[in-house]
Coordinates of C-alpha atoms and ligand atoms in Angstrom, one line a residue:
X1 CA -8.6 -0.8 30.4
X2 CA -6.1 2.3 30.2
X3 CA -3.6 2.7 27.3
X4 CA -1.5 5.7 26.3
X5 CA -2.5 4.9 22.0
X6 CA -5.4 3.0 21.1
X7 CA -4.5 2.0 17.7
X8 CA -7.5 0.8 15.6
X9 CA -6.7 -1.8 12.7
X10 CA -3.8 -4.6 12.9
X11 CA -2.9 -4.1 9.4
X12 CA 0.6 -3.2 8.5
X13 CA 0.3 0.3 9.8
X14 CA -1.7 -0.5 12.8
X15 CA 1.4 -3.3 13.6
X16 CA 4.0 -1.2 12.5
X17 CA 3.1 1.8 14.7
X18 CA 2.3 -0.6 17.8
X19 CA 5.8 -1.7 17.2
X20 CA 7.6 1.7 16.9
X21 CA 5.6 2.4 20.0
X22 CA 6.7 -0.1 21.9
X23 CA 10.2 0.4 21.1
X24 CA 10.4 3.8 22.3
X25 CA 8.5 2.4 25.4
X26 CA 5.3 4.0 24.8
X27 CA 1.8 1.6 26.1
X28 CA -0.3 0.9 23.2
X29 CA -3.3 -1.6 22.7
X30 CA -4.8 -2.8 18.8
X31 CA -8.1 -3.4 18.1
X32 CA -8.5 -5.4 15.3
X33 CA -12.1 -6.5 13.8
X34 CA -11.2 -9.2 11.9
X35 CA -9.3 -12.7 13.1
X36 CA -5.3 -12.3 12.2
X37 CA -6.3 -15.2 9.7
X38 CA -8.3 -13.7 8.2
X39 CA -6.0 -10.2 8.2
X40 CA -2.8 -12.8 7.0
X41 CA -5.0 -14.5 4.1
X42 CA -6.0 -10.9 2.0
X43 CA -3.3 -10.8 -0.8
X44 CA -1.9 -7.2 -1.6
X45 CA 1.3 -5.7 -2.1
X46 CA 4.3 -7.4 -3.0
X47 CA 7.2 -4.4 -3.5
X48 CA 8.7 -2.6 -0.6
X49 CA 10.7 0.8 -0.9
X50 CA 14.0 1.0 1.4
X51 CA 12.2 3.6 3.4
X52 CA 9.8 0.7 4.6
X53 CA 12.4 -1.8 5.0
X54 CA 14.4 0.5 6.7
X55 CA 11.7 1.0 9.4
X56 CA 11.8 -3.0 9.4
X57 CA 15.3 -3.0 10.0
X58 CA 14.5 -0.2 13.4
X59 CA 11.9 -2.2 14.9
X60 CA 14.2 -5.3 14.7
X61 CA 11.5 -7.6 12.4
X62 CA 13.6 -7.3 9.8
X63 CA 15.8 -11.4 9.6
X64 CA 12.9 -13.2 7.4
X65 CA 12.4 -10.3 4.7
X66 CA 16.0 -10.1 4.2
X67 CA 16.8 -13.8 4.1
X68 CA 13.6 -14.1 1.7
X69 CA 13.0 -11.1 0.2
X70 CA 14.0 -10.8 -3.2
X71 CA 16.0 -7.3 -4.1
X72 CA 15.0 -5.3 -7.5
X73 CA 17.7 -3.5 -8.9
X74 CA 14.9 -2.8 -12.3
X75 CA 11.7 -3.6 -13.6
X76 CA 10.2 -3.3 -17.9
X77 CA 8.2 -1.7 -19.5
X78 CA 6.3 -3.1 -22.2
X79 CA 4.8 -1.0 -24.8
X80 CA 4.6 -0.9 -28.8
X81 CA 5.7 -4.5 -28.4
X82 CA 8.9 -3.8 -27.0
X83 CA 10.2 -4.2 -23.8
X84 CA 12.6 -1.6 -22.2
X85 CA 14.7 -2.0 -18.5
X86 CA 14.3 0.7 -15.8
X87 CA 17.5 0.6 -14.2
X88 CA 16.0 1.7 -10.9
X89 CA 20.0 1.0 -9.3
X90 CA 21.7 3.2 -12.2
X91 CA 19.4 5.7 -12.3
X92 CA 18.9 7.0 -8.4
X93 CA 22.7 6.0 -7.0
X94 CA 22.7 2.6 -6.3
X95 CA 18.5 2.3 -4.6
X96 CA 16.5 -0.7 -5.1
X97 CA 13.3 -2.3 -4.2
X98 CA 12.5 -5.3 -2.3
X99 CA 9.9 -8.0 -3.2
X100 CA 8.0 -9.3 0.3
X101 CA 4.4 -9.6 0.0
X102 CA 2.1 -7.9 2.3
X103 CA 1.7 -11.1 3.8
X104 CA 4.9 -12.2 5.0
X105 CA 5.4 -8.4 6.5
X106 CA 2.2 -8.6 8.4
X107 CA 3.0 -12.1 9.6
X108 CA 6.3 -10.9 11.0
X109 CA 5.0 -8.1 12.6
X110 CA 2.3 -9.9 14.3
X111 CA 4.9 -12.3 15.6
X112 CA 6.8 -9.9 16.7
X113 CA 3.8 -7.8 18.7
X114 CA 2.9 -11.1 20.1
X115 CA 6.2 -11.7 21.6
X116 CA 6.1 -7.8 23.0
X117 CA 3.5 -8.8 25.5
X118 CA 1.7 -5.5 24.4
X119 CA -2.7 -5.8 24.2
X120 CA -4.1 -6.9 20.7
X121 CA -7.5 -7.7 20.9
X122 CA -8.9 -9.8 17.2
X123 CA -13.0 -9.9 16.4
X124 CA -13.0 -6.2 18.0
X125 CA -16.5 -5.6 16.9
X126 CA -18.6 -2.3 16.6
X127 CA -15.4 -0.6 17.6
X128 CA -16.5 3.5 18.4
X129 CA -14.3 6.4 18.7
X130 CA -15.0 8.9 21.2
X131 CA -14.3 12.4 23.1
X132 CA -11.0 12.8 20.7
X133 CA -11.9 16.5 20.6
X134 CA -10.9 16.2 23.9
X135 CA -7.9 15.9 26.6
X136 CA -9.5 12.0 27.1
X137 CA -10.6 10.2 24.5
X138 CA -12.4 6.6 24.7
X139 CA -12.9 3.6 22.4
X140 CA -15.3 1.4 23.1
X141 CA -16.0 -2.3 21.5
X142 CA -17.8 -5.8 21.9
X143 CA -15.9 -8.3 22.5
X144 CA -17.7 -11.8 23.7
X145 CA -20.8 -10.2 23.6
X146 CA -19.4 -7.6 26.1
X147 CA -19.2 -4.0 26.1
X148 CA -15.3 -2.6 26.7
X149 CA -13.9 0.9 27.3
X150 CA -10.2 1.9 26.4
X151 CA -9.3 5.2 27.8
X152 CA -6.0 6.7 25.9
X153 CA -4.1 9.8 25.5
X154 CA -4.4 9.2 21.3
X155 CA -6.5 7.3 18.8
X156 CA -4.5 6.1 15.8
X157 CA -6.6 5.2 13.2
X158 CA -4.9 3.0 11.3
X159 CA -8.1 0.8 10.5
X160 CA -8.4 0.8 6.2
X161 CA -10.2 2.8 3.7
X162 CA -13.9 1.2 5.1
X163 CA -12.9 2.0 8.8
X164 CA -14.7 3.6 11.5
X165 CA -12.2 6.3 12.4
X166 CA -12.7 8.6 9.3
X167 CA -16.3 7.9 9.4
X168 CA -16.6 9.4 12.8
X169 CA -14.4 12.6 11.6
X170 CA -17.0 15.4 12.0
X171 CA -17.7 16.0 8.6
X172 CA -17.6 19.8 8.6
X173 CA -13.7 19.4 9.4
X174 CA -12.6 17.2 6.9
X175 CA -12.0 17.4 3.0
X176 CA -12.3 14.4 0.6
X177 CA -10.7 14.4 -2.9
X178 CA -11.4 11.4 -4.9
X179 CA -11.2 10.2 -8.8
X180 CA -12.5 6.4 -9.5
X181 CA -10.7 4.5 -12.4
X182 CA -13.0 3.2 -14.9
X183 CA -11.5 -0.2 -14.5
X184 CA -10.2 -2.2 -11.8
X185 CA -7.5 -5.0 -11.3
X186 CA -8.3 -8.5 -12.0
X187 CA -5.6 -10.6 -9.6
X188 CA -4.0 -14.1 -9.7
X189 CA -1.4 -15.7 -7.3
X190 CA 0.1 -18.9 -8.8
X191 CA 3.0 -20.9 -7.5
X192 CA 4.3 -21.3 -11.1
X193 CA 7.9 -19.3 -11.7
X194 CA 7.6 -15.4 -12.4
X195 CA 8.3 -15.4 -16.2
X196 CA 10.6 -12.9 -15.9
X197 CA 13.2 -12.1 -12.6
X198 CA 12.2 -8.7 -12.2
X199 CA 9.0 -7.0 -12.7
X200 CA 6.6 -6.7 -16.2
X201 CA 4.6 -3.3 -16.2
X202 CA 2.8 -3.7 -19.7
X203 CA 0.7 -1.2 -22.0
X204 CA -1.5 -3.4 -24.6
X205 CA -4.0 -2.5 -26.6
X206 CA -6.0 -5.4 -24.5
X207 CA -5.1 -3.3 -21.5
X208 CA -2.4 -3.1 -18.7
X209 CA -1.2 -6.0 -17.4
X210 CA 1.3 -6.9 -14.3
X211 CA 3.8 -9.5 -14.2
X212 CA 5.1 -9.8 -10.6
X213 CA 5.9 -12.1 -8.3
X214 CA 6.3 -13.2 -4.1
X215 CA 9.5 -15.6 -4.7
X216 CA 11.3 -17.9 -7.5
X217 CA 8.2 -20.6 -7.2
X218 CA 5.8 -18.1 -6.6
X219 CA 3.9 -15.4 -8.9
X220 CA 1.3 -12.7 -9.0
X221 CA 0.0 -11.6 -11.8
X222 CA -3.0 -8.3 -13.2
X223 CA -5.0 -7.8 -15.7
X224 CA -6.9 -5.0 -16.3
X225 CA -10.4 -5.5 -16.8
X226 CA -13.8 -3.4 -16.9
X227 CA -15.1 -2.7 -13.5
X228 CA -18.6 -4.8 -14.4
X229 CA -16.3 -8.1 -15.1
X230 CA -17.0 -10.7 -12.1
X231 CA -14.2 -12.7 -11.1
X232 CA -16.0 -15.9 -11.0
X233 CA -16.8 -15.3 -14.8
X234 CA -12.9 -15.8 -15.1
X235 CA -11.3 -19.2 -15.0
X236 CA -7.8 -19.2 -15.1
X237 CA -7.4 -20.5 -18.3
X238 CA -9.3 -17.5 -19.5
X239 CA -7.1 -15.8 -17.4
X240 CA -3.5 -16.9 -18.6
X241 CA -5.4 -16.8 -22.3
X242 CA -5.8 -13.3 -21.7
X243 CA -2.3 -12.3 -20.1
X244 CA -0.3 -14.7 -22.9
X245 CA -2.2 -11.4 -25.1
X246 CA -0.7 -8.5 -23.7
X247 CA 2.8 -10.0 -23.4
X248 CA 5.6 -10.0 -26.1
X249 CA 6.1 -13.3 -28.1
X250 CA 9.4 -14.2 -25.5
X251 CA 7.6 -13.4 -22.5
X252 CA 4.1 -15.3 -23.8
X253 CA 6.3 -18.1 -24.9
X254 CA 8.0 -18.4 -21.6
X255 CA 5.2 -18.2 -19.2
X256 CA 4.2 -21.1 -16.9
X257 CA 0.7 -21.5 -16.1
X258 CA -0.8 -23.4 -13.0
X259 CA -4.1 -23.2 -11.1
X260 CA -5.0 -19.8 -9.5
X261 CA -4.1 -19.8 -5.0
X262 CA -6.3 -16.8 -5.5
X263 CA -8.1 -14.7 -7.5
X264 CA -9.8 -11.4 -6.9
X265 CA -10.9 -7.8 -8.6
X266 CA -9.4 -4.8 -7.0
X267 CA -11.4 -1.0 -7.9
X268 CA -8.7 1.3 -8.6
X269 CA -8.9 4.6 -7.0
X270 CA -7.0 7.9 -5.5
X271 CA -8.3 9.5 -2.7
X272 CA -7.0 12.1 0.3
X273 CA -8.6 12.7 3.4
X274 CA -7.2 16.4 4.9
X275 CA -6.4 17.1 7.4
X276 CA -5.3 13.8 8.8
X277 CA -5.8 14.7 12.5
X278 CA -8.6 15.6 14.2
X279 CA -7.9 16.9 17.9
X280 CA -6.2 13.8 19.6
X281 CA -7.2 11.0 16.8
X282 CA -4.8 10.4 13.9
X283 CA -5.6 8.6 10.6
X284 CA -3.0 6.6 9.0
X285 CA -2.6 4.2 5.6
X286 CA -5.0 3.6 4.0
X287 CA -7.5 4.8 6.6
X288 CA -6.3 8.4 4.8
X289 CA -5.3 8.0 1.3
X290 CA -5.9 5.3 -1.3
X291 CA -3.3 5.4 -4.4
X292 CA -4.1 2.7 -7.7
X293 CA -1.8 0.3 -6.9
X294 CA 0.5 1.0 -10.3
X295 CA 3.1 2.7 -8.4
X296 CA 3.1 0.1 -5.9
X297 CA 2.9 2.7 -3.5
X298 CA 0.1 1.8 -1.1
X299 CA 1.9 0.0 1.9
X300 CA 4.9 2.0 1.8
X301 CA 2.8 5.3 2.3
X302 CA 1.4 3.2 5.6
X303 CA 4.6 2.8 6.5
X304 CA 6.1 6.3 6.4
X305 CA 2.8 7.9 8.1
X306 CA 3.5 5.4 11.0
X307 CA 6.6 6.7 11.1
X308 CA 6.0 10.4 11.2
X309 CA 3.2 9.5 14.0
X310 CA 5.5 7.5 15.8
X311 CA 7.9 10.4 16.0
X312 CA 5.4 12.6 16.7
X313 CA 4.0 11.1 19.8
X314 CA 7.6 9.8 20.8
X315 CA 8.5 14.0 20.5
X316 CA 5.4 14.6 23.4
X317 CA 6.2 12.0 25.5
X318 CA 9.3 12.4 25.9
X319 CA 9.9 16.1 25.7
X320 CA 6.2 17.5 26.7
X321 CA 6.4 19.0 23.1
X322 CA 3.1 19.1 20.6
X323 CA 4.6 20.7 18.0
X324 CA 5.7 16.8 15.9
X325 CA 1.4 16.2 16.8
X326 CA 0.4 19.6 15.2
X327 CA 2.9 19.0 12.1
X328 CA 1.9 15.5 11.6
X329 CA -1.2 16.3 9.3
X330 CA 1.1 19.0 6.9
X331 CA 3.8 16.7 6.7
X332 CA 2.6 13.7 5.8
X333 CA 0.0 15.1 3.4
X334 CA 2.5 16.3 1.6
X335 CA 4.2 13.0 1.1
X336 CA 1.2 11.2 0.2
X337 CA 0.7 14.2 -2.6
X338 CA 3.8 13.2 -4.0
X339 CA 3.0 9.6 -4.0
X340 CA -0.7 10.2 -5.1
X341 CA 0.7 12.2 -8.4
X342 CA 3.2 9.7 -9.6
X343 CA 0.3 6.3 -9.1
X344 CA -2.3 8.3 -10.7
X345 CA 0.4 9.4 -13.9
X346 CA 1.5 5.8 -14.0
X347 CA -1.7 4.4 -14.0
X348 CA -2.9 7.2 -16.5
X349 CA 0.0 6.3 -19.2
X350 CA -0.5 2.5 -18.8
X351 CA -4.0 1.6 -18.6
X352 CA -6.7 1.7 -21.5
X353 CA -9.1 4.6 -21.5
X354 CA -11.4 3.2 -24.1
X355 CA -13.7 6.6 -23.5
X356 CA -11.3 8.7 -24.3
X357 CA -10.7 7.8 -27.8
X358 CA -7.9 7.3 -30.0
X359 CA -6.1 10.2 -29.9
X360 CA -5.3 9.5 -26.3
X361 CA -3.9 6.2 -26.6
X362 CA -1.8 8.2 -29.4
X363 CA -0.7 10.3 -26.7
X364 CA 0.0 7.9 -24.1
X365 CA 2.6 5.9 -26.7
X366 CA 4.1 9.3 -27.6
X367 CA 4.9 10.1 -23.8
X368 CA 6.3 6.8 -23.1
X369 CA 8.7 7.1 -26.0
X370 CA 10.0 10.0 -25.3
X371 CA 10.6 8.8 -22.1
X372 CA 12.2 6.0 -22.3
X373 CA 14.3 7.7 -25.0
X374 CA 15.4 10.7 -22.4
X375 CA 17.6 10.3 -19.2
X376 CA 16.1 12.7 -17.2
X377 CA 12.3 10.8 -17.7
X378 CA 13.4 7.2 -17.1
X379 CA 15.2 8.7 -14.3
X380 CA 11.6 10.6 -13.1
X381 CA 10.1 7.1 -13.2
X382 CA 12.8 5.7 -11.2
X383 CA 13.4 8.0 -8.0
X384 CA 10.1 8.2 -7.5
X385 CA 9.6 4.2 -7.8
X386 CA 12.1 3.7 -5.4
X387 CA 10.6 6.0 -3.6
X388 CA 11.5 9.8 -2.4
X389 CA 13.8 10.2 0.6
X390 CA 11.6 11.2 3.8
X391 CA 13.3 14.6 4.3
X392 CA 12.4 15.3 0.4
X393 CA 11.5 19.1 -0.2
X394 CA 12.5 19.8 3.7
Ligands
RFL1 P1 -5.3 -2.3 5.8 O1 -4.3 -3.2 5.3 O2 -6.6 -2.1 5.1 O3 -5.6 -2.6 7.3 C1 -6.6 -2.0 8.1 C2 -7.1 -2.9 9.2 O4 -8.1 -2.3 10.0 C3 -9.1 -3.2 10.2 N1 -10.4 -2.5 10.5 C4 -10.9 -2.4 11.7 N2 -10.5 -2.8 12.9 C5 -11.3 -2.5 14.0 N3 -12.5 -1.8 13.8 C6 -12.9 -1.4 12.6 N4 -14.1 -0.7 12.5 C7 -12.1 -1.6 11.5 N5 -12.2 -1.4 10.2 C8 -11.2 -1.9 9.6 C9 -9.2 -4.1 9.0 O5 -9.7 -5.4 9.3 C10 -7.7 -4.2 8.7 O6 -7.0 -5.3 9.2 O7 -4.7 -0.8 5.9 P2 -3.2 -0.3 6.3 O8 -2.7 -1.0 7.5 O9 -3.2 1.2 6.2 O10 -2.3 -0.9 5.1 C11 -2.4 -0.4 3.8 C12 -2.0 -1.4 2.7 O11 -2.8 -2.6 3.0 C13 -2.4 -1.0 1.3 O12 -2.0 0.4 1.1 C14 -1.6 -1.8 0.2 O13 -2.0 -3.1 0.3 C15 -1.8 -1.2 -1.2 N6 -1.2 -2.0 -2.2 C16 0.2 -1.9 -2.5 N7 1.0 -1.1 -1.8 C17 2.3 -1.1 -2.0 O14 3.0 -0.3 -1.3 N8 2.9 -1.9 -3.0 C18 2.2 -2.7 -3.7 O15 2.8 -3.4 -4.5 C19 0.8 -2.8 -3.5 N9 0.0 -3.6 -4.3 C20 -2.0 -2.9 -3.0 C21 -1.4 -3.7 -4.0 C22 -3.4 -3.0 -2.8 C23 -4.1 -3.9 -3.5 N10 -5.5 -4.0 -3.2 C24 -6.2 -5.2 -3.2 C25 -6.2 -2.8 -2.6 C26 -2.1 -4.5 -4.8 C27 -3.5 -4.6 -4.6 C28 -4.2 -5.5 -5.5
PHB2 C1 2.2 -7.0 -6.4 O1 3.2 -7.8 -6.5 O2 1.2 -7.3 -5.9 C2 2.4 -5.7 -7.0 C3 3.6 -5.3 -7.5 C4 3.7 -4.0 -8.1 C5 2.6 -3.2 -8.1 C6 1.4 -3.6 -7.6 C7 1.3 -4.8 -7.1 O3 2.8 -2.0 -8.7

């Protein structure tokens, strides 16, 4: 099989790309490892920046999330007991955010793929890169207990933080930065009623908690908990115990309970892969950065990579140019920098840092009340929640 882009992974970057792709009329094929099921049933993120729903709205997958999706115009913050409004519409000229989980996105955009008549192939296994360092590169993969070879132009890796691409990046070309959170995210979907309409970030001395949600009947809900903590060990009663803790008395009086649809325990970590291209292979998502999930920034990094590549490889096609392909690493790196300083300050004034003493948790109150007591820092928190425009800094 020939294809201009092998894209490796059929996770909201790898769909999103295929789709960009094949708007601009550019052959691509996706090799996924796992079943779309199975893809479909992993619960992630739930808030979309208008940068990503703006890219929804080009590729024309765009009628569900704005018949369903649920528009944010402001989300608390609960410290000290008190809860205080980020006015995320009055703050950055009007710019919300939109609630559609991962899910529903990833549905869409597999719908839509399927109905493009372009090549996915699910339960891709021992998928292997090859010859990107040169003018042809190869993939190869089992499928049916049959060996396969794509030949392409380009390899986008778009296949997750445990994915094969990065791992066969020669490692005397590539840079890793990482910091592990001592604590990870403990996760529960319920179709109870959010307690609140718009988002809960909370600061306990329990620990952070999250109150979000996927619809008015539907919610999803974090604690944070120690990294040793097994999620069997938690029942949901324990759980909604726990959460009815680190809320204020009108929120804990106000919460619904119901059994859990799911329940898992997220790591929390940051981590940058550079460069981001390697000769004719491209990583994208989460294949090159991972951001603690705070900022809720994850996906919509996915997105704007795909975007950049997409232009990128749109640019030498259709004008014989490399200079978008040569940029792509520089540009987007310096996005995801952006993105990877605000979810690793969020997460460091919200969470718990037992280790680190009093004096810390001193400091973290201080810093939230003197921002939520200034303009200019409830505005910081907001324009970068909404997320910065993609032309930001040039
Ligand atoms: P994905 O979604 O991991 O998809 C990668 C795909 O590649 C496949 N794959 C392979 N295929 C073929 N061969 C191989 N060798 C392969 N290895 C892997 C995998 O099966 C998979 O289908 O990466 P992608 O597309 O880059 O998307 C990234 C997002 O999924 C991720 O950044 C977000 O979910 C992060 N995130 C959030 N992001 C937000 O923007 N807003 C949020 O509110 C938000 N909340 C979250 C989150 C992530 C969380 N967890 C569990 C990590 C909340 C949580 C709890
Ligand atoms: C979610 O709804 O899953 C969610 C929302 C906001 C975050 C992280 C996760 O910051």
């Amino acid at each position: 099989m020939r294809t201009q882009v092998a894209i490796i992974g059929a996770g909201p970057s790898g769909l999103l790309l295929g789709q960009l792709l094949h708007k601009a009329g550019i052959d691509n094929v996706i090799l996924e490892r796992q079943t779309g099921d199975y893809v479909l049933g992993r619960i992630r993120a739930g808030v979309l920046e208008q940068v990503t729903t703006d890219l929804m709205d080009e590729v024309g997958v765009n009628e569900r999330m704005h018949k369903e999706g649920l528009v944010h115009g402001g989300f608390d913050m609960l410290f000290n007991g008190q809860r205080h409004r980020i006015d995320l519409q009055g703050l950055t000229g009007g710019k919300s955010v939109m609630v559609y989980g991962q899910t529903e996105l990833t549905r869409d955009l597999m719908e839509a793929r399927a109905k493009s008549g372009r090549t996915t192939v699910y339960e891709a296994a021992n998928v292997q890169v090859h010859d990107f360092d040169t003018q042809r590169p190869r993939v190869t993969y089992e499928k049916d207990g049959q060996t396969h070879t794509l030949e392409c132009d380009f390899i986008a890796g778009c296949d997750g933080f445990h994915g094969v691409c990065r791992a066969s990046a020669p490692r005397s070309a590539i840079r890793e930065f990482e910091k592990v959170y001592p604590f990870g995210w403990l996760g529960l979907l319920s179709d109870t009623p959010p307690v609140h309409h718009e988002l809960i970030y909370v600061r306990s001395e329990r620990g952070f908690a999250l109150c979000s949600q996927r619809s008015h009947t539907r919610s999803r809900y974090y604690l944070q908990v120690p990294l040793t903590d097994k999620v069997e060990a938690w029942s949901d009663d324990a759980f909604w115990n726990e959460l009815r803790l680190r809320l204020d008395p009108e929120a804990a009086e106000k919460l619904v309970t119901g059994p859990s649809l799911e329940k898992s325990i997220a790591p929390l970590r940051s981590f940058v892969t550079e460069p981001l291209r390697f000769g004719r292979m491209f990583l994208a998502g989460d294949a090159g950065h991972i951001v603690p999930p705070t900022g809720a920034k994850g996906l919509n990094l996915a997105a704007t990579d795909v975007k950049y590549l997409s232009n990128a490889l749109i640019e030498y096609y259709q004008e014989r140019s490399e200079a978008g392909i040569d940029g792509y690493s520089e540009r987007c790196l310096a996005r995801i920098w952006r993105a990877e300083r605000f979810s690793w300050w969020f997460t460091g004034i919200m969470h718990n840092f037992p280790e680190d003493g009093p004096i810390v948790a001193k400091l973290q109150q201080a810093e939230l009340d003197y921002l939520i007591n200034s303009e200019a820092g409830q505005r910081t928190i907001a324009e970068n929640y909404v997320g910065l425009p993609l032309d930001f800094g040039g």
